[in-house]
mmCIF file of C-alpha atoms in Angstrom:
data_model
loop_
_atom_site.group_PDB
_atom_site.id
_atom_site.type_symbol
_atom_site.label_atom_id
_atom_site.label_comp_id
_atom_site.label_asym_id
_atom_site.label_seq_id
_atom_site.Cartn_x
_atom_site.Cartn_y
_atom_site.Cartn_z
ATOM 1 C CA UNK A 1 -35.447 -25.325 55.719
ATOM 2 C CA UNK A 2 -35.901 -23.421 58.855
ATOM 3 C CA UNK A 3 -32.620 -23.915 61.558
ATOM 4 C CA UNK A 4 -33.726 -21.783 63.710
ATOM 5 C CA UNK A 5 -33.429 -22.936 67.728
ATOM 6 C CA UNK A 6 -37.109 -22.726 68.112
ATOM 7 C CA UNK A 7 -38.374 -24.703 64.891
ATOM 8 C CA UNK A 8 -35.551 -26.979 64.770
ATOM 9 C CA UNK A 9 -36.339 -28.487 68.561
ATOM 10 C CA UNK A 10 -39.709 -28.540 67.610
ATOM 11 C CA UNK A 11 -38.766 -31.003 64.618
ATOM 12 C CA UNK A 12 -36.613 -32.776 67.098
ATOM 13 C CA UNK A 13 -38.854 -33.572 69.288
ATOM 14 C CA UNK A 14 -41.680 -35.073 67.294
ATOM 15 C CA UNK A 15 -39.534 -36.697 65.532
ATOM 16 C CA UNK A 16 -38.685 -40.103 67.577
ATOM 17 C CA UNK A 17 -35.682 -40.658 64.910
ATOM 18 C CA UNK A 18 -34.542 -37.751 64.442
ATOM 19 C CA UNK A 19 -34.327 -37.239 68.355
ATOM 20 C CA UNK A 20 -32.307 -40.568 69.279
ATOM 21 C CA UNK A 21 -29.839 -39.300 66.316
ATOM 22 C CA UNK A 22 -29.786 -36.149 67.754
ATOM 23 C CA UNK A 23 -29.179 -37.761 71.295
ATOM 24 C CA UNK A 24 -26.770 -40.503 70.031
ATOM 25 C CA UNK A 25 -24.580 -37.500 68.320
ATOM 26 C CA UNK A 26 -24.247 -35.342 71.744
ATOM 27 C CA UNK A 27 -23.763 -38.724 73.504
ATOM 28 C CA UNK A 28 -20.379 -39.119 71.098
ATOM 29 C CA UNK A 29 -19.473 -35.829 71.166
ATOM 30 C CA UNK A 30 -19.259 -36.234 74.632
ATOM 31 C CA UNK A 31 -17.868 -39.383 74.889
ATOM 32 C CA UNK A 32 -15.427 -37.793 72.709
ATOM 33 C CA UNK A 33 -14.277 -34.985 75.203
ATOM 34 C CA UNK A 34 -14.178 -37.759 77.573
ATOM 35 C CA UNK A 35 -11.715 -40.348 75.812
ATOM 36 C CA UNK A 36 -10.229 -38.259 72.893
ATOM 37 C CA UNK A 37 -9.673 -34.691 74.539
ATOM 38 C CA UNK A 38 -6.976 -35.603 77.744
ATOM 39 C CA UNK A 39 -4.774 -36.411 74.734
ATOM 40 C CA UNK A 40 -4.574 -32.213 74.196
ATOM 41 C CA UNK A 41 -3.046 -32.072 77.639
ATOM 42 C CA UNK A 42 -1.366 -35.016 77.736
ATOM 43 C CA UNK A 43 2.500 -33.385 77.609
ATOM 44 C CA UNK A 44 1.785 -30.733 79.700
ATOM 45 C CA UNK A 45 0.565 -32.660 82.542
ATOM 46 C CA UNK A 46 3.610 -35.462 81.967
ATOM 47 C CA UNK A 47 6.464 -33.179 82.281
ATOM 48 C CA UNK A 48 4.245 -31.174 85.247
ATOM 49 C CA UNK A 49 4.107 -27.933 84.179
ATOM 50 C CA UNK A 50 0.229 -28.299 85.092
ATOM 51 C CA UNK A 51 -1.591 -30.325 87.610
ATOM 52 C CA UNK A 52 -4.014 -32.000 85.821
ATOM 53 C CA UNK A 53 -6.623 -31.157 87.322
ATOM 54 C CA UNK A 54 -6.244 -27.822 86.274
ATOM 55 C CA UNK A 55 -5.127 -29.105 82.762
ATOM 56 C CA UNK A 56 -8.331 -30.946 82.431
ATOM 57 C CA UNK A 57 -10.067 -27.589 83.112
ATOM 58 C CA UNK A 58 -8.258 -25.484 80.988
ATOM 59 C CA UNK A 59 -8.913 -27.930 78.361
ATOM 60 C CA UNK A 60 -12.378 -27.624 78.328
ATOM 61 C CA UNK A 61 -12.673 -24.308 78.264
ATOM 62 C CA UNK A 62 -10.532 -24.165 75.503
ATOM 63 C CA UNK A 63 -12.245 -27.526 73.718
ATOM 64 C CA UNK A 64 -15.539 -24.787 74.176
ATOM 65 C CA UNK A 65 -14.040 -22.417 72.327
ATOM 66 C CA UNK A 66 -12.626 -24.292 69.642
ATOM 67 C CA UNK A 67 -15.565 -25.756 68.455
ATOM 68 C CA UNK A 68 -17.466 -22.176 69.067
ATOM 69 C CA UNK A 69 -14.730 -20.188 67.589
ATOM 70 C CA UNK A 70 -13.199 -22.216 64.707
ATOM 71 C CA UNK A 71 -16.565 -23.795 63.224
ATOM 72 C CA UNK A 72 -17.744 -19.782 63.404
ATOM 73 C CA UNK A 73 -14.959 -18.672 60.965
ATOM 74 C CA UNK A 74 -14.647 -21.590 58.796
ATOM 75 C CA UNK A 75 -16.745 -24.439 58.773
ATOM 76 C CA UNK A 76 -15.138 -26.967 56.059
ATOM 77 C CA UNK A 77 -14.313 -29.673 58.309
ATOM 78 C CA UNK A 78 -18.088 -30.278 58.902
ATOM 79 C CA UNK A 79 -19.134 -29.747 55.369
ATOM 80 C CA UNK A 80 -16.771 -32.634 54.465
ATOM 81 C CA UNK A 81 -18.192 -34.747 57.341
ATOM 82 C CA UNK A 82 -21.734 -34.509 56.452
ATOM 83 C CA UNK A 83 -21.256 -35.206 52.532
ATOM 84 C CA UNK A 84 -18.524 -37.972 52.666
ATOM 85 C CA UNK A 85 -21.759 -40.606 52.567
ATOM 86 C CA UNK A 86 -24.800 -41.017 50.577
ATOM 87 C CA UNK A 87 -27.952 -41.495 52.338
ATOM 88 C CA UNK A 88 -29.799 -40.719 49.096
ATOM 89 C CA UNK A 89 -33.013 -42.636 48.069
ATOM 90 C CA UNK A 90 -33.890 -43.911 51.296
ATOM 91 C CA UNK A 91 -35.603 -41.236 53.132
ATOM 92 C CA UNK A 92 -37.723 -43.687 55.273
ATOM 93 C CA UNK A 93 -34.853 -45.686 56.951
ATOM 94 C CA UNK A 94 -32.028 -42.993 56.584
ATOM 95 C CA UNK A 95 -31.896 -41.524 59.707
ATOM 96 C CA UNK A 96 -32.146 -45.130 60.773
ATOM 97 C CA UNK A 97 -29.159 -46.075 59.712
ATOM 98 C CA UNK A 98 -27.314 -43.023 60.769
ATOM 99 C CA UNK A 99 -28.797 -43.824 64.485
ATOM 100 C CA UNK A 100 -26.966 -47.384 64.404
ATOM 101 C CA UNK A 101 -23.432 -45.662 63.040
ATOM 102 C CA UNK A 102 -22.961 -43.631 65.750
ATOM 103 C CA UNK A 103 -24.242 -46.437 68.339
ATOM 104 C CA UNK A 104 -21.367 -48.283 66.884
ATOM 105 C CA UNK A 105 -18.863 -45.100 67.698
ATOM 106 C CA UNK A 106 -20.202 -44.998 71.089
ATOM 107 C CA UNK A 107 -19.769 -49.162 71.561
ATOM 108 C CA UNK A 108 -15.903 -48.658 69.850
ATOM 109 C CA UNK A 109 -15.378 -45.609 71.775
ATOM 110 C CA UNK A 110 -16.118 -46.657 75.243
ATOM 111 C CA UNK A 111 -14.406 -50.187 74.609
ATOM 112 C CA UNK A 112 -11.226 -48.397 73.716
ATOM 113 C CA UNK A 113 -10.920 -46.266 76.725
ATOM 114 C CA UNK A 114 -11.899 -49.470 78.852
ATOM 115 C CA UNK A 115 -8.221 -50.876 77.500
ATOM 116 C CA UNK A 116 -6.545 -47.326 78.372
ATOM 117 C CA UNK A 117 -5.821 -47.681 74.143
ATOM 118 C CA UNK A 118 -6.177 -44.047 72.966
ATOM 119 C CA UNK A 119 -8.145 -44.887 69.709
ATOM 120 C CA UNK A 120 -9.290 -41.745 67.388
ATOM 121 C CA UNK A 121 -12.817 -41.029 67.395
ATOM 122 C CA UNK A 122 -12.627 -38.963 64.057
ATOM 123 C CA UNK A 123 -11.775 -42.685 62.544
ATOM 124 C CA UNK A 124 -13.938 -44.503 64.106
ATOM 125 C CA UNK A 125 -17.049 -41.911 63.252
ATOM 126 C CA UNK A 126 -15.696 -41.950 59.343
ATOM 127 C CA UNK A 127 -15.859 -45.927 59.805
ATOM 128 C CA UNK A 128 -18.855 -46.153 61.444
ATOM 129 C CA UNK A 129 -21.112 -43.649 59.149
ATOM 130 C CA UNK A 130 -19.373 -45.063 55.915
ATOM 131 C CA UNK A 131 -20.400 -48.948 57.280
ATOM 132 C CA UNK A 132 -23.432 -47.502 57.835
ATOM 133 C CA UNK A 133 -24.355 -46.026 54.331
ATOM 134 C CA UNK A 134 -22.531 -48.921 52.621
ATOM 135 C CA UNK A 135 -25.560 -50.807 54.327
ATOM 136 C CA UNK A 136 -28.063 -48.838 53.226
ATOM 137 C CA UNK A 137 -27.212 -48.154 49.819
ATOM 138 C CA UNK A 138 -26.267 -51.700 49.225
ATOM 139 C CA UNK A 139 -22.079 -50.824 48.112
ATOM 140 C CA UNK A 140 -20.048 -48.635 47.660
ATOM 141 C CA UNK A 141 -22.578 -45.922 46.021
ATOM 142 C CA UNK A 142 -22.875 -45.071 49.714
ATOM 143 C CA UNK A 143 -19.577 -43.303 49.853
ATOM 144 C CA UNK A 144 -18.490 -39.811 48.067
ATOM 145 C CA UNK A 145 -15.016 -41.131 46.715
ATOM 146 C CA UNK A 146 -14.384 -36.675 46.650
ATOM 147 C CA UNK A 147 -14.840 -36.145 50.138
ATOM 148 C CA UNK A 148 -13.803 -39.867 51.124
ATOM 149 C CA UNK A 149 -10.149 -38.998 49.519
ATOM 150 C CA UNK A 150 -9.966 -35.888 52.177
ATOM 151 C CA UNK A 151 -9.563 -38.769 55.065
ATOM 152 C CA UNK A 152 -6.264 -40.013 52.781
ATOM 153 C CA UNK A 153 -4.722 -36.899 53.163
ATOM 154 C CA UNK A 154 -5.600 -36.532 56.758
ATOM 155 C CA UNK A 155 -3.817 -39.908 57.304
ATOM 156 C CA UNK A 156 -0.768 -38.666 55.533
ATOM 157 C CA UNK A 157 -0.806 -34.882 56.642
ATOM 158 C CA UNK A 158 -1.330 -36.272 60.667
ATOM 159 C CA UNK A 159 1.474 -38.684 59.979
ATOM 160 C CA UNK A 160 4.002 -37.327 58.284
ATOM 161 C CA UNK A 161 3.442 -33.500 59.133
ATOM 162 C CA UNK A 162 2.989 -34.579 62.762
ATOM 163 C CA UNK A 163 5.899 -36.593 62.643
ATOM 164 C CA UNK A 164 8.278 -33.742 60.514
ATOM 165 C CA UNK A 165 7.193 -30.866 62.213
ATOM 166 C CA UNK A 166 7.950 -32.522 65.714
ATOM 167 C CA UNK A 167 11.046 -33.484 65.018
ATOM 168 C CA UNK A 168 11.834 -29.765 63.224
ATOM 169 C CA UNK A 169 10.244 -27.524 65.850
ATOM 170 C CA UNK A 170 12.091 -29.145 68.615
ATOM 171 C CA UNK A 171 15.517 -28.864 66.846
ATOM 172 C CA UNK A 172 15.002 -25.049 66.309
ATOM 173 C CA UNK A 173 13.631 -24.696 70.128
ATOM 174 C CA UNK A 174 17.210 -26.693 70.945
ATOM 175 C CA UNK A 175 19.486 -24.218 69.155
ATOM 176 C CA UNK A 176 17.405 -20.749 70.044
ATOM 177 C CA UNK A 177 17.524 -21.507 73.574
ATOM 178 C CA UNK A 178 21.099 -23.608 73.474
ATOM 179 C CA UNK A 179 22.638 -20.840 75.960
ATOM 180 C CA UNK A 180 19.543 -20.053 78.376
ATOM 181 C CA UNK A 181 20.301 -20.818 81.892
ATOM 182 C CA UNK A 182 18.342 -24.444 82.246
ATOM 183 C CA UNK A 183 16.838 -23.340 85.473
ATOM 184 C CA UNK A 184 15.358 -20.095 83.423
ATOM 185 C CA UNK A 185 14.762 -22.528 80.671
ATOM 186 C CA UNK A 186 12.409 -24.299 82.949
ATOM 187 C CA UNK A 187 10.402 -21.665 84.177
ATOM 188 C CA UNK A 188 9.950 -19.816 80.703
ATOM 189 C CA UNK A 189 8.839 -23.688 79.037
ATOM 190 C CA UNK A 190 6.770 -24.173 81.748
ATOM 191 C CA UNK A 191 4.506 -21.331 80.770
ATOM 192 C CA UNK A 192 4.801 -22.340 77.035
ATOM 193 C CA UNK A 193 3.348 -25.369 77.701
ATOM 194 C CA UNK A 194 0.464 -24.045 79.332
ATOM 195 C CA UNK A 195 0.246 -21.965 76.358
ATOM 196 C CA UNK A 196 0.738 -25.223 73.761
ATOM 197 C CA UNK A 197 -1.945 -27.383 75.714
ATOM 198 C CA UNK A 198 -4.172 -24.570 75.342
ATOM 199 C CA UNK A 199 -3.756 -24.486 71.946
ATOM 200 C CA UNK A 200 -3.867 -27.999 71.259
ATOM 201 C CA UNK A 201 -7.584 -27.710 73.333
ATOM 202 C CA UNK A 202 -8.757 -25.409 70.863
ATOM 203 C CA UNK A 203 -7.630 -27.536 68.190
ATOM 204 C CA UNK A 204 -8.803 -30.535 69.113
ATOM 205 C CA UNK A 205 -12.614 -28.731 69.922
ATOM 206 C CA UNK A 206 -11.735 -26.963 66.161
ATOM 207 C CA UNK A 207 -11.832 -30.263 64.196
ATOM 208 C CA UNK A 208 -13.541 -32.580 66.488
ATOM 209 C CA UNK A 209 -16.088 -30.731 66.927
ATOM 210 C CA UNK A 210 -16.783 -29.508 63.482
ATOM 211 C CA UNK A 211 -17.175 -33.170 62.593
ATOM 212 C CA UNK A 212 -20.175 -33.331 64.717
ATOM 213 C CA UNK A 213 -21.522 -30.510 63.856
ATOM 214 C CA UNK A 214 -21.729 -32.174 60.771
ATOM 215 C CA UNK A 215 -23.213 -35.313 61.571
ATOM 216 C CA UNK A 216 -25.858 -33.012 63.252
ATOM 217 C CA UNK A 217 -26.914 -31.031 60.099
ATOM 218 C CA UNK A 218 -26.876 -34.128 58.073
ATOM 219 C CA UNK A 219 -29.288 -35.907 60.618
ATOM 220 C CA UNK A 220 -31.877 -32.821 60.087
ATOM 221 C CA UNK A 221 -31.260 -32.603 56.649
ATOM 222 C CA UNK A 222 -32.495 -36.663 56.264
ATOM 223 C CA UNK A 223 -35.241 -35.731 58.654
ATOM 224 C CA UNK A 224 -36.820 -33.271 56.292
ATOM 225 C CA UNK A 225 -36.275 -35.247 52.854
ATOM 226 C CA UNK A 226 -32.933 -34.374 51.651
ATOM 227 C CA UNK A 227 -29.581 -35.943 51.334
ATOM 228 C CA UNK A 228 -26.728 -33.677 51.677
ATOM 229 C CA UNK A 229 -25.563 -30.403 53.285
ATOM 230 C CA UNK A 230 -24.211 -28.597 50.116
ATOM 231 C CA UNK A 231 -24.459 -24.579 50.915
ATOM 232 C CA UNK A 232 -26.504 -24.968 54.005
ATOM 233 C CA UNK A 233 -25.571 -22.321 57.020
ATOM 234 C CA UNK A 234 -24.841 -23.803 60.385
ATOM 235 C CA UNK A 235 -26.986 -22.357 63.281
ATOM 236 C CA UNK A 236 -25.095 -20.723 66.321
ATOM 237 C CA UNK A 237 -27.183 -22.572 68.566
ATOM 238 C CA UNK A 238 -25.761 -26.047 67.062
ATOM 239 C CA UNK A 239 -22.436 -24.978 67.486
ATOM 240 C CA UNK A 240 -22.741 -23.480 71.436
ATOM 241 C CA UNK A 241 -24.680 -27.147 72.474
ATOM 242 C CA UNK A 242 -21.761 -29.164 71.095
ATOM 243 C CA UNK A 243 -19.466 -26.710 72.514
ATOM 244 C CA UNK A 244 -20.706 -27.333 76.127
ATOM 245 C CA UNK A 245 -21.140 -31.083 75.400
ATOM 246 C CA UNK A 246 -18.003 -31.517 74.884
ATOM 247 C CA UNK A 247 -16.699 -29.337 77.437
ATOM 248 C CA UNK A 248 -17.804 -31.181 80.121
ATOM 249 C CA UNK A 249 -16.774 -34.133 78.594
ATOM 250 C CA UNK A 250 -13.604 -32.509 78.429
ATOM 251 C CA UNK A 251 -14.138 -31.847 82.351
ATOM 252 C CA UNK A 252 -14.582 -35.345 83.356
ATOM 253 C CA UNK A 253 -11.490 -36.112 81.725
ATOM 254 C CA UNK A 254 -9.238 -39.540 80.889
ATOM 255 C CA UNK A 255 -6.142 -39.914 83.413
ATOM 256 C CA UNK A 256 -5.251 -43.161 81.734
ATOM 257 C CA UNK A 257 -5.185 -42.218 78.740
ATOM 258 C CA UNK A 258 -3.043 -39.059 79.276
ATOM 259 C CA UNK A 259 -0.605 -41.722 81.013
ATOM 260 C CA UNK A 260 -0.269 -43.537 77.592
ATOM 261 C CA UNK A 261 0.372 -40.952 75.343
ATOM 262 C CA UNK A 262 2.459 -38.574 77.098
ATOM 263 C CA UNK A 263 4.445 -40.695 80.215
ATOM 264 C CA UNK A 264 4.489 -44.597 78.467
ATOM 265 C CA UNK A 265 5.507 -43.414 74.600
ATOM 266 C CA UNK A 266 8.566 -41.256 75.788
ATOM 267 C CA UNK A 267 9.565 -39.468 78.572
ATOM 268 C CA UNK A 268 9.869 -35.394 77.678
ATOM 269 C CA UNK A 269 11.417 -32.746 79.322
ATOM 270 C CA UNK A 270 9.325 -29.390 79.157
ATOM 271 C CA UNK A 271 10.637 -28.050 75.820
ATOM 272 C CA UNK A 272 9.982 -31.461 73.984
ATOM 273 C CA UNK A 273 6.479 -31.387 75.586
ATOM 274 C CA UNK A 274 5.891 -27.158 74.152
ATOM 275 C CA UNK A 275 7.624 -28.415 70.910
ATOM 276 C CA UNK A 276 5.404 -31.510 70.346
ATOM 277 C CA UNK A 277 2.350 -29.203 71.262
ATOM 278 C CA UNK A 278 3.152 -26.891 68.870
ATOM 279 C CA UNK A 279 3.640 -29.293 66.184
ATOM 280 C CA UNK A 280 0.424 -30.804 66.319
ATOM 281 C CA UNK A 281 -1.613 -27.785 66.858
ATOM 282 C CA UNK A 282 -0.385 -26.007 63.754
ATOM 283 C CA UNK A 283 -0.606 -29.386 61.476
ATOM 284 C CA UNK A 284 -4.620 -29.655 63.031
ATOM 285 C CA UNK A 285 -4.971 -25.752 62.093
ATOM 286 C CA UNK A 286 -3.450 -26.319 58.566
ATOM 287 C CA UNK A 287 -5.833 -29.286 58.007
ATOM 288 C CA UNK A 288 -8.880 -27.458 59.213
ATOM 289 C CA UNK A 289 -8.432 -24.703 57.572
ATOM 290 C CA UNK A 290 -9.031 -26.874 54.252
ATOM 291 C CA UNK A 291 -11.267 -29.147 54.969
ATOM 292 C CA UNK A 292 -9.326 -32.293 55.637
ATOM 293 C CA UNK A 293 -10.501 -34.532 58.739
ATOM 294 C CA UNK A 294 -7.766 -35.533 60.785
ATOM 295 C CA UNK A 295 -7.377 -37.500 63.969
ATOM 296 C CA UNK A 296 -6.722 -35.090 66.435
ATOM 297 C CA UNK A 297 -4.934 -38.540 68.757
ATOM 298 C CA UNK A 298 -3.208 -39.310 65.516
ATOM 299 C CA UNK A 299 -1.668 -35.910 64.544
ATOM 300 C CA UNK A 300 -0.995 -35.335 68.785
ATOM 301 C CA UNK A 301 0.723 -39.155 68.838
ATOM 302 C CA UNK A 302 2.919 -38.273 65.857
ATOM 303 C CA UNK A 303 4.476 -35.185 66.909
ATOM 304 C CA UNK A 304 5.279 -36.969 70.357
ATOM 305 C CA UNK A 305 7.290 -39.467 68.325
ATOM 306 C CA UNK A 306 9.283 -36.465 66.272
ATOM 307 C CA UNK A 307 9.868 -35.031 69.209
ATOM 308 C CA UNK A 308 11.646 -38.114 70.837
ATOM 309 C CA UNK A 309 13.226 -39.281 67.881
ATOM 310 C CA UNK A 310 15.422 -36.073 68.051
ATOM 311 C CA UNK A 311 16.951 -37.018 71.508
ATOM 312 C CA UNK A 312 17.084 -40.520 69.875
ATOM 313 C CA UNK A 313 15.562 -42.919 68.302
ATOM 314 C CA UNK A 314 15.145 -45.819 70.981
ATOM 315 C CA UNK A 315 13.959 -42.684 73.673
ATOM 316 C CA UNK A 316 10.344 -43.924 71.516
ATOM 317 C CA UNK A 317 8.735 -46.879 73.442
ATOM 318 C CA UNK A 318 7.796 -48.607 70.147
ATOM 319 C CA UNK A 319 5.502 -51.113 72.238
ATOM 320 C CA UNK A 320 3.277 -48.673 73.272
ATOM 321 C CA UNK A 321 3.505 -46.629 69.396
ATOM 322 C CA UNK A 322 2.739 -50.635 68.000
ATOM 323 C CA UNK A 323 -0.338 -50.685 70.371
ATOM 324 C CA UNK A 324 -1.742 -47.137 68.992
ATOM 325 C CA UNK A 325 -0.946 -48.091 65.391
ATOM 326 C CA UNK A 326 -2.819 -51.477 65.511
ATOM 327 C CA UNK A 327 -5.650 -49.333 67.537
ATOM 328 C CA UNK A 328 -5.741 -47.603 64.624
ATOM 329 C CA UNK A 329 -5.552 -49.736 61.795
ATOM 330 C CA UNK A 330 -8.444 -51.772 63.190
ATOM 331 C CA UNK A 331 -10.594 -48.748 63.718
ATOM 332 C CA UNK A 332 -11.230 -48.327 59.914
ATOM 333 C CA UNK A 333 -12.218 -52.550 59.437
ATOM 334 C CA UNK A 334 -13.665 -52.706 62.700
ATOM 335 C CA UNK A 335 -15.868 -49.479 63.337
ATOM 336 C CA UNK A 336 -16.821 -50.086 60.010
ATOM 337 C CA UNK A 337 -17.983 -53.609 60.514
ATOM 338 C CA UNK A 338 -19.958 -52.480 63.421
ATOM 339 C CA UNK A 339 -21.346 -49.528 61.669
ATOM 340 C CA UNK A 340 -22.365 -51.994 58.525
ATOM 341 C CA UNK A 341 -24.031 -54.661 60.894
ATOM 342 C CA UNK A 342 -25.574 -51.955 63.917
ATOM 343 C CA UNK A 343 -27.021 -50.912 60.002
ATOM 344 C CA UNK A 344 -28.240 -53.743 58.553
ATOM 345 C CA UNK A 345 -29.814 -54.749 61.931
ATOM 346 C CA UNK A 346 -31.491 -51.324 62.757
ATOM 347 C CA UNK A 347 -32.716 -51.577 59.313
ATOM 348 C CA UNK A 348 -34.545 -55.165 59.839
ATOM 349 C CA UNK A 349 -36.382 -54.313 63.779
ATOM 350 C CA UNK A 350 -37.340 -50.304 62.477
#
């Protein structure tokens, strides 16, 4: 199969399906940026260390890179993506059906930054493209129960990593820096959080964007007859597009939703804010590096809460955590639901 820019473009563009897939994808990954990135900068911007208008821009050059950099060097995260569902056997309404999952993403997406809610797109694309080939195939045949199981340990890893390391990373910054001067304190955490949104930018473009990626190469791969990714190469060109996509999605940013996660949960003082960044940027590198899809608002949202629950436990507004954990508990039913019916219906007009 040729990937190259210049042949794969050309397939893209006679090919009506292919194209809206192709379109729908970028329109997510951008959407993405747009609702799912601020939550990178969130802290930083909360305990105003960075205005955030310049947080916003740092994070997407930094989303840019991530998904340029990260997918470059090791590109499991989209592998798992793109064979997690079976499309198999149905190379006539296929891409079909992949074109109403992520119209379903987009529709749960948008609704959720409508409510301020900071909802995780990885979940809701894993819903929506699993709801999707459970339509197609008829059951459950349309899910890889292998890759599927990666999503489990996501779910645990984000929570209870995010959660752990948090709460561990800001003890040890406590009793390193126990005798700075707190005005020095200040101005040195100040620049770390710079450095910790940063990271958590690059992160977030590392997974996020990988899982696109994915999507992507899996839409080709149904366009030319087959039905899974296994040992394919992805093209650089691929990975710069969704790099800039979601860059400027990044750009546009989500003020709410950086109000929710890091001023509403708990309030932080700079070195809770570098701390939590920390946290959830090495737990997202650790679960990249093997594979495992994570939710980037998940893993972030977790690592806030260890981080609070070392001052003490009640510093955690637990109305705002119950509003993100029934956010995301009905992204798996729900996104799936649409994905399943967007399916079916697709299926019936095309």
């Amino acid at each position: 199969m040729d990937l190259s820019f210049a042949a794969a473009w050309q397939q893209i563009l006679s090919n009506p399906a292919l194209l809206i897939t192709v379109l729908l994808t970028l329109g997510v990954i951008f959407v993405n940026g747009w609702t799912d990135a601020p939550n990178a900068i969130a802290t930083c911007v909360s305990t105003r260390s960075m205005h955030v208008t310049a947080a916003i821009i740092m994070s997407a050059v930094f989303n840019f890179l991530g998904v340029l950099v990260m997918t470059m060097v090791n590109a499991t995260v989209a592998m798992t993506i793109s064979n997690m569902v079976n499309f198999a056997g149905h190379s006539d309404v296929a891409l079909v059906a992949l074109c109403a999952a992520l119209f379903a993403i987009v529709i749960w997406a948008v609704a959720a930054w409508y409510f301020g809610i900071p909802t995780s797109e990885s979940h809701a694309l894993i819903a929506g493209i699993s709801g999707a080939a459970i339509a197609l195939q008829g059951g459950f045949s349309g899910i890889n129960g292998g890759e599927w199981v990666k999503v489990i340990y996501g779910l645990v890893l984000s929570t209870v990593l995010g959660f752990g390391s948090g709460y561990l990373i800001c003890r040890l910054v406590m009793v390193l820096f126990r005798r700075m001067d707190r005005r020095h304190a200040n101005s040195f955490f100040r620049g770390a959080q710079i450095f910790g949104g940063a990271a958590m930018s690059f992160m977030h473009g590392a997974q996020d964007g990988q899982k696109f990626i994915g999507i992507l190469m899996l839409g080709i791969v149904l366009a030319n007859g087959g039905d899974n990714t296994a040992g394919m190469a992805l093209p650089v060109w691929m990975m710069l597009m969704c790099s800039v996509v979601m860059g400027v999605g990044t750009s546009i940013g989500g003020k709410k939703i950086i109000k929710s996660v890091g001023m509403d949960m708990v309030r932080l003082e700079k070195y809770q804010g570098f701390a939590a960044d920390l946290a959830a940027s090495l737990c997202l590198l650790l679960s990249s590096l093997f594979g495992i899809p994570v939710s980037t608002t998940h893993t972030k949202t977790t690592a806030i809460m260890g981080v609070g629950a070392v001052r003490r436990l009640s510093a955690v507004n637990f109305k705002v955590v119950k509003e993100m954990v029934l956010t995301w508990v009905l992204t798996f039913p729900g996104c799936g639901l649409i994905g399943f019916l967007m399916a079916k219906i697709f299926i019936l007009i095309f």
